[in-house]
Coordinates of C-alpha atoms in Angstrom, one line a residue:
M13 CA 10.9 5.3 -31.0
N14 CA 13.9 7.7 -31.0
W15 CA 15.9 8.8 -27.9
K16 CA 14.1 12.2 -27.7
E17 CA 10.7 10.4 -27.6
K18 CA 11.9 8.0 -24.9
R19 CA 13.2 10.9 -22.8
R20 CA 9.9 12.7 -23.1
H21 CA 8.0 9.7 -21.9
L22 CA 10.5 9.3 -19.1
F23 CA 9.6 12.8 -17.9
I24 CA 5.9 12.0 -18.1
Y25 CA 6.4 8.8 -16.0
I26 CA 8.4 10.8 -13.4
K27 CA 5.7 13.4 -13.3
Y28 CA 3.2 10.7 -12.5
M29 CA 5.5 8.6 -10.3
I30 CA 6.9 11.3 -7.9
P31 CA 3.5 12.2 -6.3
S32 CA 2.7 8.6 -5.7
L33 CA 6.2 7.9 -4.4
F34 CA 6.1 11.0 -2.2
D35 CA 2.6 10.3 -1.0
L36 CA 3.2 6.6 0.0
S37 CA 6.7 7.0 1.3
V38 CA 5.9 10.0 3.4
Y39 CA 3.0 8.0 4.9
S40 CA 5.3 5.1 5.6
I41 CA 8.0 7.3 7.2
C42 CA 5.4 9.1 9.3
S43 CA 4.1 5.7 10.4
M44 CA 7.7 4.7 11.4
I45 CA 8.1 8.0 13.3
S46 CA 4.8 7.4 15.0
G47 CA 5.9 4.0 16.0
M48 CA 9.2 5.3 17.4
M49 CA 7.4 8.1 19.4
T50 CA 4.7 5.6 20.6
S51 CA 7.5 3.4 22.0
K52 CA 9.4 6.2 23.6
W53 CA 6.4 8.4 24.8
I54 CA 4.1 5.6 25.9
N55 CA 5.8 2.1 25.9
A56 CA 6.8 -0.8 23.7
T57 CA 3.6 -2.6 24.4
A58 CA 1.6 0.3 22.9
M59 CA 3.8 0.2 19.8
G60 CA 3.1 -3.5 19.5
A61 CA -0.6 -2.8 19.9
V62 CA -0.5 -0.4 16.9
S63 CA 1.2 -3.2 14.9
V64 CA -1.6 -5.6 15.9
A65 CA -4.3 -3.1 14.9
S66 CA -2.5 -2.1 11.6
P67 CA -4.0 -4.8 9.4
Y68 CA -7.4 -3.1 9.7
V69 CA -5.9 0.0 8.2
S70 CA -4.1 -2.1 5.6
F71 CA -7.4 -3.7 4.6
I72 CA -9.2 -0.3 4.3
Y73 CA -6.4 1.0 2.2
A74 CA -6.6 -2.1 0.1
Y75 CA -10.4 -1.7 -0.3
G76 CA -9.9 1.9 -1.4
L77 CA -7.2 0.8 -3.8
I78 CA -9.7 -1.5 -5.5
Y79 CA -11.7 1.5 -6.6
G80 CA -8.5 3.7 -7.1
V81 CA -6.7 1.3 -9.4
G82 CA -9.7 -0.3 -10.9
G83 CA -11.5 3.0 -11.4
A84 CA -8.4 4.8 -12.7
T85 CA -7.7 1.9 -15.2
V86 CA -11.3 2.0 -16.6
V87 CA -11.3 5.8 -16.7
S88 CA -7.9 5.9 -18.4
V89 CA -8.9 3.4 -21.0
Y90 CA -12.1 5.4 -21.8
R91 CA -10.1 8.6 -22.1
G92 CA -7.5 6.9 -24.3
R93 CA -10.4 6.1 -26.7
G94 CA -11.7 9.7 -26.5
E95 CA -14.9 8.7 -24.6
E96 CA -14.8 11.5 -22.0
E97 CA -18.5 11.4 -21.1
T98 CA -18.3 7.7 -20.4
A99 CA -15.2 8.2 -18.3
K100 CA -17.1 10.8 -16.1
K101 CA -20.0 8.3 -15.6
A102 CA -17.6 5.5 -14.6
F103 CA -15.8 7.9 -12.2
T104 CA -19.0 8.9 -10.5
L105 CA -20.3 5.3 -10.3
N106 CA -16.9 4.2 -8.8
L107 CA -16.8 6.9 -6.1
T108 CA -20.5 6.4 -5.1
F109 CA -20.3 2.7 -4.7
M110 CA -17.0 2.9 -2.8
V111 CA -18.3 5.5 -0.3
A112 CA -21.5 3.5 0.4
T113 CA -19.7 0.2 1.1
I114 CA -16.9 1.8 3.2
L115 CA -19.5 3.4 5.5
A116 CA -21.0 -0.1 6.1
I117 CA -17.5 -1.5 6.9
A118 CA -16.9 1.4 9.3
A119 CA -20.1 0.7 11.2
A120 CA -19.3 -3.0 11.6
A121 CA -15.7 -2.3 12.7
F122 CA -16.9 0.1 15.4
L123 CA -19.6 -2.1 16.7
F124 CA -17.5 -5.2 16.8
A125 CA -14.1 -3.7 17.9
N126 CA -13.6 -6.3 20.7
Q127 CA -14.1 -9.2 18.4
L128 CA -12.0 -7.6 15.7
A129 CA -9.1 -7.0 18.2
R130 CA -9.1 -10.7 19.1
L131 CA -9.3 -11.7 15.4
L132 CA -6.2 -9.5 14.7
G133 CA -4.3 -11.3 17.5
A134 CA -4.4 -8.9 20.5
T135 CA -2.8 -10.4 23.6
P136 CA -4.0 -9.9 27.2
E137 CA -1.2 -7.4 27.7
N138 CA -2.1 -5.1 24.7
M139 CA -5.9 -5.8 24.3
E140 CA -7.1 -2.5 25.8
Y141 CA -4.7 -0.5 23.6
V142 CA -5.8 -2.4 20.5
I143 CA -9.5 -1.9 21.1
Q144 CA -9.0 1.9 21.8
Y145 CA -7.0 2.3 18.6
L146 CA -9.5 0.3 16.5
R147 CA -12.6 2.2 17.7
I148 CA -11.1 5.6 16.9
T149 CA -9.8 4.4 13.5
A150 CA -13.2 2.9 12.7
L151 CA -14.8 6.3 13.1
F152 CA -12.5 7.6 10.3
T153 CA -12.6 4.6 8.0
L154 CA -14.1 6.7 5.1
P155 CA -11.2 9.2 5.0
Y156 CA -8.6 6.3 5.0
G157 CA -10.2 4.5 2.1
F158 CA -11.3 7.7 0.3
S159 CA -7.9 9.4 0.3
Y160 CA -6.1 6.3 -1.0
S161 CA -8.6 5.8 -3.9
L162 CA -8.6 9.5 -4.9
S163 CA -4.8 9.5 -5.1
M164 CA -5.0 7.1 -8.0
L165 CA -8.0 8.9 -9.6
L166 CA -6.0 12.2 -9.6
K167 CA -3.6 10.5 -12.0
A168 CA -6.3 9.3 -14.3
D169 CA -7.5 12.9 -14.4
G170 CA -4.1 14.0 -15.5
H171 CA -3.2 16.0 -12.3
P172 CA -0.8 13.8 -10.2
L173 CA 1.0 16.8 -8.7
V174 CA -2.0 17.6 -6.5
G175 CA -0.9 14.6 -4.4
L176 CA 2.3 16.4 -3.4
A177 CA 0.4 19.2 -1.6
G178 CA -2.0 16.8 0.0
S179 CA 0.8 14.5 1.3
A180 CA 2.8 17.4 2.7
A181 CA -0.2 18.8 4.5
A182 CA -1.3 15.4 5.9
S183 CA 2.2 14.5 7.1
G184 CA 2.6 17.8 8.9
T185 CA -0.8 17.4 10.5
N186 CA 0.1 13.9 11.6
L187 CA 3.4 14.8 13.3
I188 CA 2.1 18.0 14.9
L189 CA -1.0 16.3 16.4
L190 CA 1.1 13.3 17.5
F191 CA 3.3 15.7 19.6
V192 CA 0.3 17.7 20.9
L193 CA -2.0 14.8 21.7
V194 CA 0.5 12.3 23.0
K195 CA 3.4 14.2 24.4
V196 CA 1.6 17.4 25.6
M197 CA -1.9 16.2 26.4
H198 CA -0.9 12.6 27.4
M199 CA -3.8 10.9 25.5
D200 CA -1.7 7.8 25.0
I201 CA -2.7 5.5 22.2
A202 CA -6.0 7.4 21.6
G203 CA -3.8 10.4 20.7
V204 CA -1.8 8.2 18.3
A205 CA -4.9 7.0 16.6
L206 CA -6.6 10.4 16.4
A207 CA -3.4 12.1 15.0
T208 CA -3.2 9.6 12.2
A209 CA -6.9 9.7 11.4
M210 CA -7.0 13.5 11.2
A211 CA -4.2 13.4 8.7
Q212 CA -6.4 11.3 6.5
V213 CA -9.2 13.8 6.8
V214 CA -7.0 16.6 5.6
L215 CA -5.7 14.4 2.7
S216 CA -9.3 13.5 1.6
I217 CA -10.4 17.2 1.7
I218 CA -7.5 18.3 -0.4
Y219 CA -7.9 15.5 -3.0
F220 CA -11.6 15.7 -3.3
S221 CA -11.5 19.5 -3.6
H222 CA -9.6 19.1 -6.9
F223 CA -12.5 17.3 -8.5
L224 CA -14.8 20.3 -7.7
T225 CA -12.5 22.8 -9.6
K226 CA -12.5 23.8 -13.2
R227 CA -9.1 22.1 -13.7
S228 CA -10.6 18.7 -13.3
T229 CA -11.8 16.9 -16.4
L230 CA -13.5 14.2 -14.3
K231 CA -16.7 15.6 -12.9
L232 CA -19.5 14.1 -10.8
V233 CA -22.4 13.5 -13.3
R234 CA -25.6 11.6 -13.5
F235 CA -25.0 7.9 -14.1
T236 CA -26.9 4.6 -14.5
F237 CA -25.9 2.0 -12.0
S238 CA -24.2 -1.0 -13.6
W239 CA -23.1 -4.1 -11.8
K240 CA -21.2 -5.0 -14.9
E241 CA -19.1 -1.8 -14.7
I242 CA -18.6 -2.3 -10.9
G243 CA -17.5 -5.9 -11.6
R244 CA -15.0 -4.7 -14.2
I245 CA -13.6 -2.1 -11.8
V246 CA -13.3 -4.5 -8.9
Q247 CA -11.7 -7.2 -11.0
L248 CA -9.0 -4.8 -12.2
G249 CA -8.4 -3.3 -8.8
I250 CA -8.2 -6.5 -6.7
P251 CA -4.6 -7.5 -7.7
D252 CA -3.1 -4.2 -6.4
A253 CA -5.4 -4.3 -3.4
L254 CA -4.1 -7.8 -2.6
S255 CA -0.6 -6.4 -2.7
E256 CA -1.6 -3.7 -0.2
A257 CA -3.7 -6.2 1.9
S258 CA -0.7 -8.5 1.9
S259 CA 0.9 -6.3 4.6
G260 CA -2.2 -6.8 6.7
V261 CA -2.2 -10.6 6.2
F262 CA 1.6 -10.5 6.8
A263 CA 1.0 -8.7 10.1
I264 CA -1.7 -11.0 11.4
I265 CA 0.1 -14.2 10.6
F266 CA 3.5 -13.1 11.8
N267 CA 2.2 -11.4 15.0
Y268 CA 0.7 -14.7 15.9
L269 CA 3.9 -16.7 15.0
A270 CA 6.2 -14.2 16.8
F271 CA 4.0 -14.2 19.9
R272 CA 3.8 -18.0 20.0
T273 CA 7.5 -18.4 19.5
M274 CA 9.0 -15.4 21.5
G275 CA 6.1 -14.1 23.6
E276 CA 5.4 -10.4 23.9
D277 CA 9.0 -9.5 22.8
G278 CA 8.2 -11.2 19.5
I279 CA 5.4 -8.7 18.8
V280 CA 7.6 -5.8 19.6
I281 CA 10.4 -7.2 17.2
F282 CA 7.8 -7.8 14.5
S283 CA 6.6 -4.2 14.8
I284 CA 10.0 -3.1 13.6
I285 CA 10.0 -5.6 10.7
N286 CA 6.5 -4.5 9.8
Y287 CA 7.4 -0.9 9.6
I288 CA 10.3 -1.7 7.2
N289 CA 8.1 -4.0 5.1
L290 CA 5.5 -1.2 5.0
L291 CA 8.1 1.3 3.8
A292 CA 9.4 -1.0 1.1
V293 CA 5.9 -2.0 -0.2
Q294 CA 4.5 1.5 -0.2
M295 CA 7.5 3.0 -2.0
L296 CA 7.4 0.3 -4.6
L297 CA 3.6 0.8 -5.0
G298 CA 4.4 4.5 -5.6
A299 CA 6.7 3.6 -8.5
T300 CA 4.1 1.1 -9.8
Q301 CA 1.1 3.5 -9.5
G302 CA 3.0 6.1 -11.5
M303 CA 3.2 3.6 -14.3
Q304 CA -0.3 2.2 -14.3
P305 CA -2.5 5.0 -15.7
L306 CA 0.1 5.6 -18.4
V307 CA 0.1 1.9 -19.4
S308 CA -3.7 1.8 -19.4
F309 CA -3.8 5.0 -21.6
A310 CA -1.2 3.5 -24.0
K311 CA -3.2 0.3 -24.1
G312 CA -6.4 2.2 -25.0
K313 CA -4.4 3.8 -27.9
K314 CA -3.2 0.3 -28.9
D315 CA 0.5 1.2 -28.5
P316 CA 2.3 -1.9 -27.0
A317 CA 5.8 -0.4 -27.4
L318 CA 4.8 2.5 -25.2
C319 CA 3.4 0.0 -22.6
K320 CA 6.7 -1.8 -22.5
L321 CA 8.7 1.5 -22.2
Y322 CA 6.7 2.5 -19.1
L323 CA 7.2 -0.9 -17.6
R324 CA 10.9 -0.5 -18.1
F325 CA 10.9 2.8 -16.3
A326 CA 9.1 1.3 -13.3
R327 CA 11.6 -1.6 -13.2
I328 CA 14.5 0.8 -13.1
F329 CA 13.0 3.0 -10.3
S330 CA 12.1 -0.1 -8.3
V331 CA 15.7 -1.3 -8.4
V332 CA 16.8 2.1 -7.0
I333 CA 14.2 2.0 -4.2
V334 CA 15.1 -1.6 -3.2
A335 CA 18.9 -0.9 -3.2
A336 CA 18.4 2.2 -1.0
I337 CA 16.2 0.4 1.6
F338 CA 18.3 -2.8 1.5
S339 CA 21.5 -0.8 2.2
I340 CA 19.9 1.0 5.2
C341 CA 18.8 -2.3 6.7
V342 CA 22.2 -4.1 6.2
F343 CA 24.6 -1.2 6.9
G344 CA 22.5 0.8 9.3
T345 CA 21.0 -2.1 11.3
D346 CA 21.9 -0.6 14.7
W347 CA 20.6 2.8 13.7
V348 CA 17.2 1.3 12.6
V349 CA 16.7 -0.9 15.6
S350 CA 17.8 1.7 18.2
G351 CA 15.1 4.0 17.0
F352 CA 12.5 1.6 18.4
I353 CA 14.4 -0.4 21.2
S354 CA 17.0 0.8 23.6
P355 CA 20.4 -0.9 23.1
G356 CA 20.3 -1.3 26.9
D357 CA 17.7 -4.0 26.5
T358 CA 20.4 -6.3 25.3
H359 CA 18.4 -9.5 24.7
I360 CA 15.5 -8.1 22.7
Y361 CA 17.9 -5.7 20.9
A362 CA 20.1 -8.5 19.7
Q363 CA 17.0 -10.5 18.6
A364 CA 15.6 -7.6 16.7
R365 CA 19.0 -6.8 15.0
R366 CA 19.3 -10.4 13.8
A367 CA 15.6 -10.5 12.6
L368 CA 16.1 -7.4 10.5
L369 CA 19.2 -8.7 8.8
I370 CA 17.4 -11.9 7.8
F371 CA 14.3 -10.2 6.7
S372 CA 16.2 -7.7 4.5
G373 CA 16.8 -10.5 2.0
S374 CA 13.2 -10.2 1.0
L375 CA 13.8 -6.7 -0.3
I376 CA 15.8 -7.9 -3.3
P377 CA 12.9 -9.8 -5.1
V378 CA 9.9 -7.8 -3.8
G379 CA 10.3 -4.9 -6.3
F380 CA 10.1 -7.2 -9.3
N381 CA 6.9 -8.8 -8.0
I382 CA 5.0 -5.6 -7.1
V383 CA 5.8 -3.9 -10.5
S384 CA 4.7 -7.1 -12.3
I385 CA 1.4 -7.2 -10.4
G386 CA 0.8 -3.5 -11.3
Y387 CA 1.6 -4.0 -14.9
F388 CA -0.7 -7.0 -15.3
S389 CA -3.5 -5.0 -13.8
A390 CA -2.9 -2.0 -16.0
M391 CA -2.9 -4.3 -19.1
E392 CA -6.3 -5.7 -17.9
L393 CA -4.9 -9.1 -17.2
P394 CA -6.4 -9.6 -13.7
K395 CA -5.9 -13.4 -13.6
Y396 CA -2.2 -13.1 -13.7
S397 CA -2.0 -10.3 -11.2
Q398 CA -4.5 -11.9 -8.8
F399 CA -2.7 -15.2 -8.8
L400 CA 0.7 -13.6 -8.2
S401 CA -0.8 -11.3 -5.4
L402 CA -2.3 -14.3 -3.6
F403 CA 0.8 -16.4 -4.0
R404 CA 3.3 -13.8 -2.6
G405 CA 1.0 -11.8 -0.4
S406 CA -1.3 -14.2 1.5
V407 CA -1.6 -17.9 0.6
G408 CA 2.1 -18.5 -0.2
I409 CA 3.5 -16.5 2.7
T410 CA 1.1 -18.1 5.1
L411 CA 2.0 -21.7 4.2
I412 CA 5.8 -20.9 4.0
G413 CA 5.7 -19.0 7.3
I414 CA 3.9 -21.8 9.2
L415 CA 6.3 -24.4 7.7
L416 CA 9.5 -22.6 8.3
A417 CA 8.5 -21.5 11.8
A418 CA 7.8 -25.2 12.7
L419 CA 11.1 -26.3 11.2
L420 CA 13.5 -23.5 12.2
G421 CA 11.6 -21.6 15.0
E422 CA 12.5 -17.9 15.3
T423 CA 14.8 -18.0 12.3
G424 CA 12.1 -19.6 10.1
I425 CA 9.7 -16.7 10.9
W426 CA 12.1 -14.0 9.5
L427 CA 13.2 -16.2 6.6
A428 CA 9.7 -16.9 5.3
V429 CA 9.3 -13.6 3.5
P430 CA 12.5 -13.8 1.5
V431 CA 11.6 -17.4 0.4
A432 CA 8.0 -16.4 -0.6
E433 CA 9.2 -13.4 -2.6
A434 CA 11.9 -15.4 -4.4
L435 CA 9.3 -18.0 -5.4
G436 CA 7.1 -15.1 -6.5
V437 CA 9.7 -13.9 -8.9
M438 CA 9.6 -17.3 -10.6
V439 CA 5.8 -17.0 -11.0
S440 CA 6.2 -13.5 -12.4
V441 CA 8.7 -14.6 -15.0
F442 CA 6.5 -17.5 -16.0
F443 CA 3.5 -15.3 -16.6
L444 CA 5.6 -12.7 -18.5
V445 CA 7.0 -15.3 -20.8
K446 CA 3.7 -17.1 -21.2
G447 CA 1.7 -14.0 -22.2
R448 CA 4.3 -12.1 -24.2
K449 CA 3.2 -13.2 -27.7
K450 CA -0.5 -13.3 -26.9
Y451 CA -0.8 -9.9 -25.2
Q452 CA 2.2 -8.2 -27.0
Y453 CA 4.0 -7.1 -23.8

């Protein structure tokens, strides 16, 4: 492949990557701003409550991502083979099954909000805040999962730039409603939850409207239900979903460890760490999701050299993202922490500053792991991606967090993520080397 061809494919990757990166990074930045405003306009306990409730949102995003990544992969492979009608049927089946199951999840979450709050680790101090937030969010569960899934399917349809308009509109809606509902109308945490949920409604409407236009090649058509096809979609989508859900698992475990070790202050400090972790993971998923439909399409065309090229592009952009966030955490520590906690609260401010510096070490290896997971999924190697996702995102981080917290206390809590991600790189490299000859990547 000559230099001109590589440059052409780089521009194609950027075209697919920028909407994902913009979409997910804007969501993360808006979440951080929301956290800062919640702390300043309500109180730090309310900000901690949002952090406690956030795993529910992470799990819904993860569930939507199963059908976003899995569906986009299957559709892209069919389109790469020239099977457009089959691609449309898979698209319709995918959306129908996802909507039906998300509605069931929403009903359960609303009815059992009290139990869910306790499961997520709500404390006596923030229990009412957490329940309020969960009940409102449960009512809008469908837009949360639907929008996240459609963002991936837009790429499989060949129209990734639609995501830019949706993200801009949703972000504006979120920030405007946050000011109106919380600052002006004094709705407290209910206003925070409603502002975020309405942004997802706007996003879902914009994304779904595209598939009703003539520009879309993917249409809703009659289909025959197939558990086999659903199983294939779910199997391919689970690894990326586990990466997304890892932020929820991470929040549940570390909220508990932080509260047990440092009390209510620990939850507030962890909220800051969680926002930074969310920003890093979401931006890296943006770089990865830009690669995935292109790799799947190249795989359908049986072009391993092109698959490798798109992987290389994702690696390069992940390094840039990691370097930027790491630099902000290390050289702008006071600027980050003071956005959430007043420097006048000297004890908790010093604890938060130290925690952020330790945690920032996890940013160095996390990009390599997330890109590897996405690549394995796009190449239809779910066993590799599922194992790596479980290792770094839930099972591994849980065991390492409990062990280090027991041995090192507060320091061990913040050190657990860097250790888990570093071990995850070793697992990634092992799978890459092991499968290189067999799968030609």
